[in-house]
């Protein structure tokens, strides 16, 4: 797809002798949301880091908005691609607002400071993540869930075209899980950004994502529309445990539960 924000062809990724995927062809268009599913150790985080340009693929091509990361260069790639990793390190004290403002750094020239407009973007992101009134709190005093929401606020403040999120629902209670996925869905619909998320709950993947990528191990994968890829047979094979499909009342998305 010429208009794809993220595109791969024959992409091969591995960790030592373990193959994550082989010959992966993937297109993620503006507004689309991709769920990456698989067992622990399948290589979901490794693949996401590769898509972010943080590690090299073994083979194949990877393009962000039509160009390789090398063709974009680091400053442009940093504006186009937003990354949320699993690790949260806070060696130095900083406020929630200062943490969110980090998302504006790719948009600043070398010697410039954040403007009032940048601060307003950050404050809006903080409020969107349910942290309004906590702008002056030290992030080291936050709970795990609050710290996770502050990290997502920084990503929203960055305003990239491609969001790559590694377990964005970690540490969040159910209320904030749903609110976060709703917010990310609206962001994709409103500004045409694309999302790729590592998720653990296939029901969330089916409800909130257009596309799904299943990593079975040994380099084998399956990708396509979420409604076609996420079914009882594929999920049972993916997780090594039988799952059953239950039709939700009112014709909403089906639910998959363990047998």
CSV table of C-alpha atoms in Angstrom, one decimal:
chain,number,residue,atom,x,y,z
A,1,UNK,CA,0.0,0.0,0.0
A,2,UNK,CA,1.6,3.3,-1.1
A,3,UNK,CA,-0.2,5.2,1.6
A,4,UNK,CA,0.7,2.8,4.4
A,5,UNK,CA,2.2,4.4,7.5
A,6,UNK,CA,4.0,1.2,8.3
A,7,UNK,CA,4.9,-1.4,5.7
A,8,UNK,CA,7.0,-4.6,5.8
A,9,UNK,CA,8.0,-7.1,3.1
A,10,UNK,CA,9.5,-10.5,3.7
A,11,UNK,CA,10.5,-9.3,7.2
A,12,UNK,CA,12.4,-11.8,9.2
A,13,UNK,CA,13.1,-11.3,12.9
A,14,UNK,CA,14.8,-13.6,15.4
A,15,UNK,CA,16.3,-13.7,18.9
A,16,UNK,CA,19.4,-15.9,18.7
A,17,UNK,CA,18.2,-19.2,17.5
A,18,UNK,CA,14.5,-18.4,18.1
A,19,UNK,CA,12.6,-17.2,15.0
A,20,UNK,CA,10.0,-14.6,15.8
A,21,UNK,CA,8.6,-14.2,12.3
A,22,UNK,CA,9.7,-15.1,8.8
A,23,UNK,CA,8.5,-13.5,5.5
A,24,UNK,CA,6.2,-11.1,7.3
A,25,UNK,CA,4.2,-8.8,4.8
A,26,UNK,CA,2.3,-6.2,6.7
A,27,UNK,CA,0.6,-2.9,5.8
A,28,UNK,CA,-0.8,-0.5,8.4
A,29,UNK,CA,-2.8,2.3,6.9
A,30,UNK,CA,-3.8,5.6,8.5
A,31,UNK,CA,-6.5,5.1,11.1
A,32,UNK,CA,-5.8,1.3,11.5
A,33,UNK,CA,-5.2,-0.5,14.7
A,34,UNK,CA,-3.1,-3.7,14.9
A,35,UNK,CA,-3.0,-6.1,17.8
A,36,UNK,CA,0.0,-8.4,18.2
A,37,UNK,CA,-0.9,-11.6,20.1
A,38,UNK,CA,1.2,-14.5,21.2
A,39,UNK,CA,2.4,-16.5,24.2
A,40,UNK,CA,5.1,-15.3,26.6
A,41,UNK,CA,8.4,-15.6,24.9
A,42,UNK,CA,7.0,-15.6,21.4
A,43,UNK,CA,8.9,-12.4,20.5
A,44,UNK,CA,6.1,-9.8,20.5
A,45,UNK,CA,8.2,-7.2,22.2
A,46,UNK,CA,11.2,-8.0,19.9
A,47,UNK,CA,9.1,-7.6,16.8
A,48,UNK,CA,7.6,-4.3,18.0
A,49,UNK,CA,11.1,-3.0,18.8
A,50,UNK,CA,12.1,-4.0,15.2
A,51,UNK,CA,9.1,-2.1,13.8
A,52,UNK,CA,10.2,0.9,15.8
A,53,UNK,CA,13.6,0.8,14.2
A,54,UNK,CA,15.2,0.1,17.6
A,55,UNK,CA,16.8,-3.2,16.4
A,56,UNK,CA,17.7,-4.6,13.0
A,57,UNK,CA,15.7,-7.2,11.2
A,58,UNK,CA,17.4,-10.3,9.9
A,59,UNK,CA,16.0,-9.8,6.4
A,60,UNK,CA,13.3,-8.0,4.5
A,61,UNK,CA,12.3,-4.4,4.2
A,62,UNK,CA,10.6,-2.0,6.7
A,63,UNK,CA,9.2,1.3,5.7
A,64,UNK,CA,7.8,4.1,7.8
A,65,UNK,CA,5.6,6.5,5.7
A,66,UNK,CA,7.2,5.2,2.6
A,67,UNK,CA,10.9,5.5,3.6
A,68,UNK,CA,13.3,3.4,5.6
A,69,UNK,CA,14.4,4.7,9.0
A,70,UNK,CA,17.8,5.4,7.6
A,71,UNK,CA,16.3,7.5,4.9
A,72,UNK,CA,14.2,9.5,7.4
A,73,UNK,CA,17.1,10.1,9.8
A,74,UNK,CA,16.7,10.1,13.6
A,75,UNK,CA,15.0,13.5,14.1
A,76,UNK,CA,12.2,12.9,11.4
A,77,UNK,CA,11.7,9.3,12.6
A,78,UNK,CA,11.3,10.5,16.2
A,79,UNK,CA,8.5,12.8,15.1
A,80,UNK,CA,6.8,10.1,13.0
A,81,UNK,CA,7.0,7.1,15.3
A,82,UNK,CA,6.0,7.0,19.0
A,83,UNK,CA,7.3,4.2,21.2
A,84,UNK,CA,5.9,2.9,24.6
A,85,UNK,CA,8.1,0.2,26.0
A,86,UNK,CA,7.5,-2.0,29.0
A,87,UNK,CA,10.2,-0.7,31.2
A,88,UNK,CA,9.6,2.4,33.4
A,89,UNK,CA,12.8,3.9,34.8
A,90,UNK,CA,12.7,7.1,36.8
A,91,UNK,CA,16.2,7.7,38.2
A,92,UNK,CA,15.6,11.4,38.6
A,93,UNK,CA,12.7,13.3,40.2
A,94,UNK,CA,10.4,14.9,37.7
A,95,UNK,CA,6.8,16.0,37.7
A,96,UNK,CA,4.0,14.5,35.7
A,97,UNK,CA,3.9,17.6,33.5
A,98,UNK,CA,7.7,17.4,32.9
A,99,UNK,CA,7.4,13.7,32.0
A,100,UNK,CA,4.6,14.4,29.5
A,101,UNK,CA,6.6,17.3,28.0
A,102,UNK,CA,9.3,14.9,27.0
A,103,UNK,CA,6.9,14.0,24.1
A,104,UNK,CA,7.5,17.4,22.6
A,105,UNK,CA,11.3,17.1,22.4
A,106,UNK,CA,11.3,15.6,18.8
A,107,UNK,CA,9.4,18.7,17.6
A,108,UNK,CA,12.0,21.2,19.1
A,109,UNK,CA,15.1,22.5,17.5
A,110,UNK,CA,18.4,21.9,19.2
A,111,UNK,CA,18.5,25.0,21.4
A,112,UNK,CA,14.8,25.8,21.8
A,113,UNK,CA,12.6,25.4,24.9
A,114,UNK,CA,9.1,24.1,25.1
A,115,UNK,CA,6.5,26.8,24.4
A,116,UNK,CA,3.2,27.6,26.1
A,117,UNK,CA,1.5,25.7,23.2
A,118,UNK,CA,3.6,22.6,24.0
A,119,UNK,CA,2.6,22.8,27.6
A,120,UNK,CA,-1.1,23.0,26.6
A,121,UNK,CA,-0.7,19.9,24.5
A,122,UNK,CA,0.9,18.1,27.4
A,123,UNK,CA,-1.8,19.2,29.8
A,124,UNK,CA,-4.5,18.1,27.5
A,125,UNK,CA,-2.9,14.6,27.2
A,126,UNK,CA,-2.5,14.4,31.0
A,127,UNK,CA,-6.2,15.2,31.4
A,128,UNK,CA,-7.2,12.7,28.7
A,129,UNK,CA,-5.4,10.0,30.8
A,130,UNK,CA,-7.3,11.0,33.9
A,131,UNK,CA,-4.4,12.7,35.7
A,132,UNK,CA,-5.7,16.2,35.7
A,133,UNK,CA,-4.6,18.0,38.9
A,134,UNK,CA,-1.5,15.8,39.3
A,135,UNK,CA,0.7,17.9,37.0
A,136,UNK,CA,3.1,18.8,39.8
A,137,UNK,CA,3.3,15.3,41.4
A,138,UNK,CA,6.7,13.6,41.4
A,139,UNK,CA,6.4,10.6,39.1
A,140,UNK,CA,8.3,8.6,41.7
A,141,UNK,CA,5.3,8.9,44.0
A,142,UNK,CA,2.8,7.5,41.6
A,143,UNK,CA,1.3,4.1,41.7
A,144,UNK,CA,2.1,1.6,38.9
A,145,UNK,CA,-1.1,2.4,37.1
A,146,UNK,CA,-0.7,6.1,37.4
A,147,UNK,CA,2.9,5.9,36.1
A,148,UNK,CA,1.7,3.9,33.1
A,149,UNK,CA,-0.9,6.5,32.3
A,150,UNK,CA,1.7,9.3,32.6
A,151,UNK,CA,3.9,7.4,30.1
A,152,UNK,CA,0.9,7.2,27.7
A,153,UNK,CA,0.3,10.9,28.2
A,154,UNK,CA,3.9,11.6,27.1
A,155,UNK,CA,3.2,9.5,24.0
A,156,UNK,CA,0.0,11.4,23.2
A,157,UNK,CA,1.9,14.7,23.7
A,158,UNK,CA,4.4,13.5,21.0
A,159,UNK,CA,1.5,13.3,18.5
A,160,UNK,CA,3.3,10.8,16.2
A,161,UNK,CA,1.7,9.3,13.1
A,162,UNK,CA,2.5,5.7,14.2
A,163,UNK,CA,2.0,4.5,17.8
A,164,UNK,CA,3.9,1.4,18.9
A,165,UNK,CA,2.8,0.3,22.3
A,166,UNK,CA,4.2,-2.7,24.2
A,167,UNK,CA,1.6,-3.9,26.7
A,168,UNK,CA,-0.1,-0.5,27.1
A,169,UNK,CA,-2.6,-1.9,29.6
A,170,UNK,CA,0.0,-3.2,32.1
A,171,UNK,CA,-0.8,-2.1,35.7
A,172,UNK,CA,-4.1,-0.6,34.6
A,173,UNK,CA,-7.4,-1.6,36.2
A,174,UNK,CA,-10.4,-2.5,34.0
A,175,UNK,CA,-11.8,1.0,34.0
A,176,UNK,CA,-8.6,2.5,32.8
A,177,UNK,CA,-7.9,-0.3,30.3
A,178,UNK,CA,-11.2,0.4,28.5
A,179,UNK,CA,-10.7,4.2,28.8
A,180,UNK,CA,-7.2,3.9,27.3
A,181,UNK,CA,-8.3,1.7,24.4
A,182,UNK,CA,-11.2,4.0,23.7
A,183,UNK,CA,-8.9,7.0,23.8
A,184,UNK,CA,-6.4,5.4,21.4
A,185,UNK,CA,-9.2,4.4,19.1
A,186,UNK,CA,-10.5,8.0,18.9
A,187,UNK,CA,-6.9,9.3,18.3
A,188,UNK,CA,-6.5,7.0,15.3
A,189,UNK,CA,-9.9,7.9,13.9
A,190,UNK,CA,-9.5,11.7,14.5
A,191,UNK,CA,-6.0,12.3,13.2
A,192,UNK,CA,-5.4,9.3,11.0
A,193,UNK,CA,-2.6,7.9,13.1
A,194,UNK,CA,-1.9,4.1,13.0
A,195,UNK,CA,-1.5,1.9,16.1
A,196,UNK,CA,0.3,-1.4,16.7
A,197,UNK,CA,-0.2,-2.8,20.2
A,198,UNK,CA,1.1,-5.9,22.0
A,199,UNK,CA,-2.0,-7.1,23.9
A,200,UNK,CA,-2.7,-10.2,26.1
A,201,UNK,CA,-6.5,-10.2,25.9
A,202,UNK,CA,-7.8,-11.4,22.5
A,203,UNK,CA,-11.2,-10.0,23.4
A,204,UNK,CA,-9.8,-6.5,23.6
A,205,UNK,CA,-7.9,-7.1,20.4
A,206,UNK,CA,-11.2,-8.1,18.6
A,207,UNK,CA,-13.1,-5.2,20.1
A,208,UNK,CA,-10.7,-2.4,19.6
A,209,UNK,CA,-8.5,-3.4,16.6
A,210,UNK,CA,-9.0,-3.7,12.9
A,211,UNK,CA,-6.2,-6.1,12.3
A,212,UNK,CA,-4.4,-8.8,14.2
A,213,UNK,CA,-1.0,-10.5,14.0
A,214,UNK,CA,-0.7,-13.9,15.7
A,215,UNK,CA,2.9,-15.1,16.5
A,216,UNK,CA,2.9,-18.9,16.9
A,217,UNK,CA,6.6,-19.4,17.4
A,218,UNK,CA,9.3,-20.9,15.1
A,219,UNK,CA,8.8,-18.0,12.7
A,220,UNK,CA,5.2,-18.9,11.9
A,221,UNK,CA,2.6,-16.1,12.0
A,222,UNK,CA,-0.9,-15.3,10.8
A,223,UNK,CA,-2.1,-11.8,10.0
A,224,UNK,CA,-5.3,-10.3,8.6
A,225,UNK,CA,-8.5,-8.6,9.6
A,226,UNK,CA,-9.1,-9.1,13.3
A,227,UNK,CA,-12.6,-10.5,12.8
A,228,UNK,CA,-11.2,-13.2,10.4
A,229,UNK,CA,-8.0,-14.0,12.3
A,230,UNK,CA,-9.3,-14.1,15.9
A,231,UNK,CA,-11.3,-17.3,16.2
A,232,UNK,CA,-11.5,-20.2,18.6
A,233,UNK,CA,-9.3,-22.5,16.6
A,234,UNK,CA,-6.5,-20.0,16.0
A,235,UNK,CA,-6.6,-18.8,19.6
A,236,UNK,CA,-6.5,-22.3,21.0
A,237,UNK,CA,-3.5,-23.1,18.9
A,238,UNK,CA,-1.8,-19.8,19.8
A,239,UNK,CA,-2.1,-20.2,23.5
A,240,UNK,CA,-1.9,-23.9,23.8
A,241,UNK,CA,-5.3,-24.1,25.6
A,242,UNK,CA,-8.8,-24.7,24.2
A,243,UNK,CA,-10.9,-21.6,24.0
A,244,UNK,CA,-14.6,-21.4,23.2
A,245,UNK,CA,-16.5,-18.6,21.4
A,246,UNK,CA,-19.5,-17.1,23.1
A,247,UNK,CA,-21.9,-14.8,21.3
A,248,UNK,CA,-22.4,-11.6,23.2
A,249,UNK,CA,-26.0,-10.3,23.8
A,250,UNK,CA,-27.1,-7.6,21.4
A,251,UNK,CA,-25.0,-8.8,18.5
A,252,UNK,CA,-21.8,-7.2,19.9
A,253,UNK,CA,-18.3,-8.7,19.5
A,254,UNK,CA,-18.1,-12.4,20.5
A,255,UNK,CA,-16.2,-13.3,23.6
A,256,UNK,CA,-13.6,-16.1,23.8
A,257,UNK,CA,-13.3,-17.9,27.1
A,258,UNK,CA,-11.1,-20.8,28.3
A,259,UNK,CA,-12.7,-24.3,28.2
